């Protein structure tokens, strides 16, 4: 397997500019804990979030949104059914959809649902190492939302998953890997402080979802989503006293982020 | 149709002082995304928010709250039924209730429910131009929560709606219009940054709901609610680096806001 | 009844250090309004929050979490059933669980449920005076989440409740009292600004839940949870302009809080 690539500043600048220009409407079906932060991260990047959750309305909305996010963080049976209806409608309409398999592998309802969803052709998947290993059925476990594995341990599982389902997989940790099964980007950066603010991972997946709607190279756009967040994270961490001021300053950083091409 | 009026500083100061003195208990049945920000906006203005959502408890609570807010942002069939029970109880008890018709016109379940709710005599309605046009059955559409129309395009629909249902309608945008169908206030101000923070519109509707409970001229109080938020928005925008610091500083501004009468 | 004790700096430092070292995984079943703040408070203290709400998954998760939090703030019948399943599983697994009886006494569904839950041996209970009096069936009322009573009025009810159910009860207000029915700690401090930020009380109960998982003297650990929050509150209040900046700065204060033993 060849070495992972690095995303060039020009690639990053191009994807970020496209994201801000296109301002995609992102239909978010996500967990209870991260709704506000997810919406604010998308808004700070000029995208437009909309949370629509009734099964009928969600199916309707998935048809005219630019992208759909499915995050199984506080799954219930009702939400599972609504998500399923939305993903089916998205698939019919050609709306790309992205999966965040929060704690898949650790809990049964979401593990079964995560497996089921793979058949509906996700445009992208973003998870930590434990979640990606579980989704690829190469391991189970995870302690809630915390990963027991390093991202590089899950790299080959991610590549296999990407090939099997013709999708882009981002496995995130100290270094993020983004792969379509053939080419892989390694994304450095970020800050340990990001793990002390709830929803940074979930918000990243929302940005990934937004980026799947952009014209051009999807793998590169998803890698750029990861790098935008890790870059904003490392810049923000240098300015703040703790996780409370981090969350606010992170949104400001996204809002003003400039990348030299 | 005569020209819209401007709210005088004395009117604004009077309503704001009354709001802080009365500290109304506002029963909020609102969407998943904006619960925290809505509560914090009310708290920063000395009001007291309470989120009660079970159909039985909501009906019980609507009877002893000072005002009820119905926001259909993440509607489900269960929530619709609970909201219906609460509004009926509010009506019986004489508790004023306020409607935020988020994305009415764009999605079927909430569009039907919004129409249905009109028969239960809302004290006030606050929406963007697309939502007010849809509620008045003069247009449909809207791209999720974003308005496709300018507020002034919806002004005559708002006036008609206000007359038909004996209510106060606030249609908000770059300029807000607040009307009872006879008199109309035009409320300038605010900041584009407010559209980059999720929940500023929804929180405004909660403040409108709080203001419907105040003794005196309801039209004026609702116009004051809009002006309090736009004034705090423009003051805050001058101090901050982006939408993250805006959200926190906006609450501080509401907390300390002084209006010269 | 003997005078309440004060928690010594050494006791506080010991509990806080243990909490940060053990980094307990806290299963939070809490209300819609405070999810994000609750998670961020736990993260700022090095604990690990996880919100799992489906009845089957919640029961599963309660078995491997270090502690379980039950907060009835936005109770529904479905949530009640999921909470009941989780508490039963926690009890079977020996996972300590903590009750926040939000607005018990004011609303019927949660009042009945709160009473029912007492039979399942909570490790701790944290409420305001009205809630504790209602839970002890010595009063009813409360105006939503606001207490009508001072904490000291509920002290004897708290002591009785603690003895009857072999639990630790924290009744919080201007002064907090923490009792096992024999010994009582009085915890001063805090700031009125904390009542203007939604979720400070609910987040305290989450920290109480985290502390019930620590080895050693549970009464002392729960008292330390109250003191950590009141100390951080008073330190933060001195630095901020209002409730918006308070919420962010409070998390920073928790993150960096140092206690001289």
Coordinates of C-alpha atoms in Angstrom, one line a residue, chain A residues 130-258:
Chain A
X130 CA -13.4 1.9 16.8
X131 CA -16.4 2.9 14.9
X132 CA -14.8 2.3 11.5
X133 CA -13.4 -1.1 12.6
X134 CA -16.9 -2.1 13.8
X135 CA -18.6 -0.9 10.7
X136 CA -16.1 -3.0 8.7
X137 CA -16.9 -5.8 11.0
X138 CA -13.3 -6.1 12.0
X139 CA -13.7 -5.3 15.7
X140 CA -16.3 -4.4 18.2
X141 CA -16.1 -2.4 21.4
X142 CA -15.4 1.2 22.0
X143 CA -16.3 2.8 25.3
X144 CA -19.2 4.9 24.3
X145 CA -18.1 7.6 22.0
X146 CA -14.4 7.3 22.8
X147 CA -12.2 5.3 20.5
X148 CA -10.2 2.4 21.9
X149 CA -8.0 2.4 18.8
X150 CA -5.7 4.7 17.0
X151 CA -6.8 6.0 13.6
X152 CA -3.9 4.2 11.9
X153 CA -5.1 0.9 13.2
X154 CA -8.3 1.4 11.3
X155 CA -6.7 2.6 8.1
X156 CA -6.8 -0.7 6.3
X157 CA -10.4 -1.3 7.5
X158 CA -11.3 2.1 6.2
X159 CA -9.8 1.4 2.8
X160 CA -11.6 -1.9 2.6
X161 CA -14.9 -0.3 3.5
X162 CA -14.3 2.4 0.9
X163 CA -13.7 -0.1 -1.8
X164 CA -16.6 -2.4 -0.8
X165 CA -19.1 0.4 -0.7
X166 CA -17.7 2.8 -3.3
X167 CA -17.5 5.5 -0.8
X168 CA -15.1 7.9 0.9
X169 CA -14.2 7.0 4.5
X170 CA -12.6 9.4 7.0
X171 CA -11.2 7.8 10.1
X172 CA -10.3 10.5 12.5
X173 CA -8.0 10.7 15.5
X174 CA -4.7 12.4 16.2
X175 CA -4.1 12.1 12.5
X176 CA -7.1 11.8 10.2
X177 CA -7.1 9.4 7.2
X178 CA -9.4 10.0 4.3
X179 CA -9.6 7.3 1.7
X180 CA -11.5 6.1 -1.3
X181 CA -9.8 2.8 -1.0
X182 CA -7.2 3.7 -3.7
X183 CA -5.8 7.0 -2.7
X184 CA -5.5 8.1 1.0
X185 CA -4.9 11.5 2.5
X186 CA -3.3 11.9 5.9
X187 CA -4.5 15.0 7.7
X188 CA -2.5 16.3 10.6
X189 CA -3.3 19.0 13.1
X190 CA -6.2 19.7 15.4
X191 CA -5.8 20.0 19.2
X192 CA -6.5 17.8 22.2
X193 CA -8.8 20.6 23.4
X194 CA -11.2 19.5 20.6
X195 CA -11.9 16.3 22.6
X196 CA -13.0 18.4 25.5
X197 CA -15.8 20.1 23.5
X198 CA -18.8 18.0 22.8
X199 CA -19.7 17.8 19.1
X200 CA -16.5 18.6 17.3
X201 CA -16.4 15.2 15.7
X202 CA -20.1 15.3 14.9
X203 CA -19.8 18.8 13.4
X204 CA -16.9 17.6 11.3
X205 CA -19.2 15.0 9.8
X206 CA -21.7 17.7 9.0
X207 CA -19.0 19.6 7.1
X208 CA -18.0 16.4 5.4
X209 CA -21.7 16.0 4.3
X210 CA -21.7 19.6 3.0
X211 CA -18.5 18.9 1.0
X212 CA -20.0 15.8 -0.6
X213 CA -22.4 18.1 -2.5
X214 CA -19.5 20.1 -4.1
X215 CA -18.7 19.5 -7.8
X216 CA -15.3 17.9 -8.5
X217 CA -13.1 15.5 -6.6
X218 CA -15.1 14.1 -3.6
X219 CA -12.1 12.5 -1.9
X220 CA -10.3 15.8 -2.0
X221 CA -13.3 17.8 -0.7
X222 CA -13.8 15.4 2.2
X223 CA -10.1 15.6 3.0
X224 CA -10.4 19.4 2.9
X225 CA -13.4 19.2 5.3
X226 CA -11.1 17.4 7.8
X227 CA -8.3 19.9 7.3
X228 CA -10.5 22.9 7.7
X229 CA -11.6 21.6 11.0
X230 CA -8.1 20.6 12.2
X231 CA -6.6 23.8 11.0
X232 CA -9.3 25.9 12.8
X233 CA -8.8 23.7 15.9
X234 CA -5.1 24.2 16.1
X235 CA -5.3 28.0 15.4
X236 CA -8.1 28.4 18.0
X237 CA -6.3 26.3 20.7
X238 CA -3.4 28.8 20.7
X239 CA -5.7 31.6 21.7
X240 CA -7.9 30.3 24.4
X241 CA -7.9 29.5 28.1
X242 CA -10.0 26.3 28.0
X243 CA -12.8 24.4 26.3
X244 CA -15.6 27.0 26.9
X245 CA -13.8 29.8 25.1
X246 CA -12.6 27.3 22.6
X247 CA -16.1 26.5 21.3
X248 CA -16.9 30.2 20.6
X249 CA -13.5 31.1 19.2
X250 CA -13.6 28.0 17.0
X251 CA -16.7 29.3 15.2
X252 CA -15.0 32.7 14.8
X253 CA -11.9 31.0 13.3
X254 CA -14.1 29.1 10.8
X255 CA -15.8 32.3 9.9
X256 CA -12.6 34.2 9.1
X257 CA -10.3 31.2 8.1
X258 CA -8.0 32.1 5.2

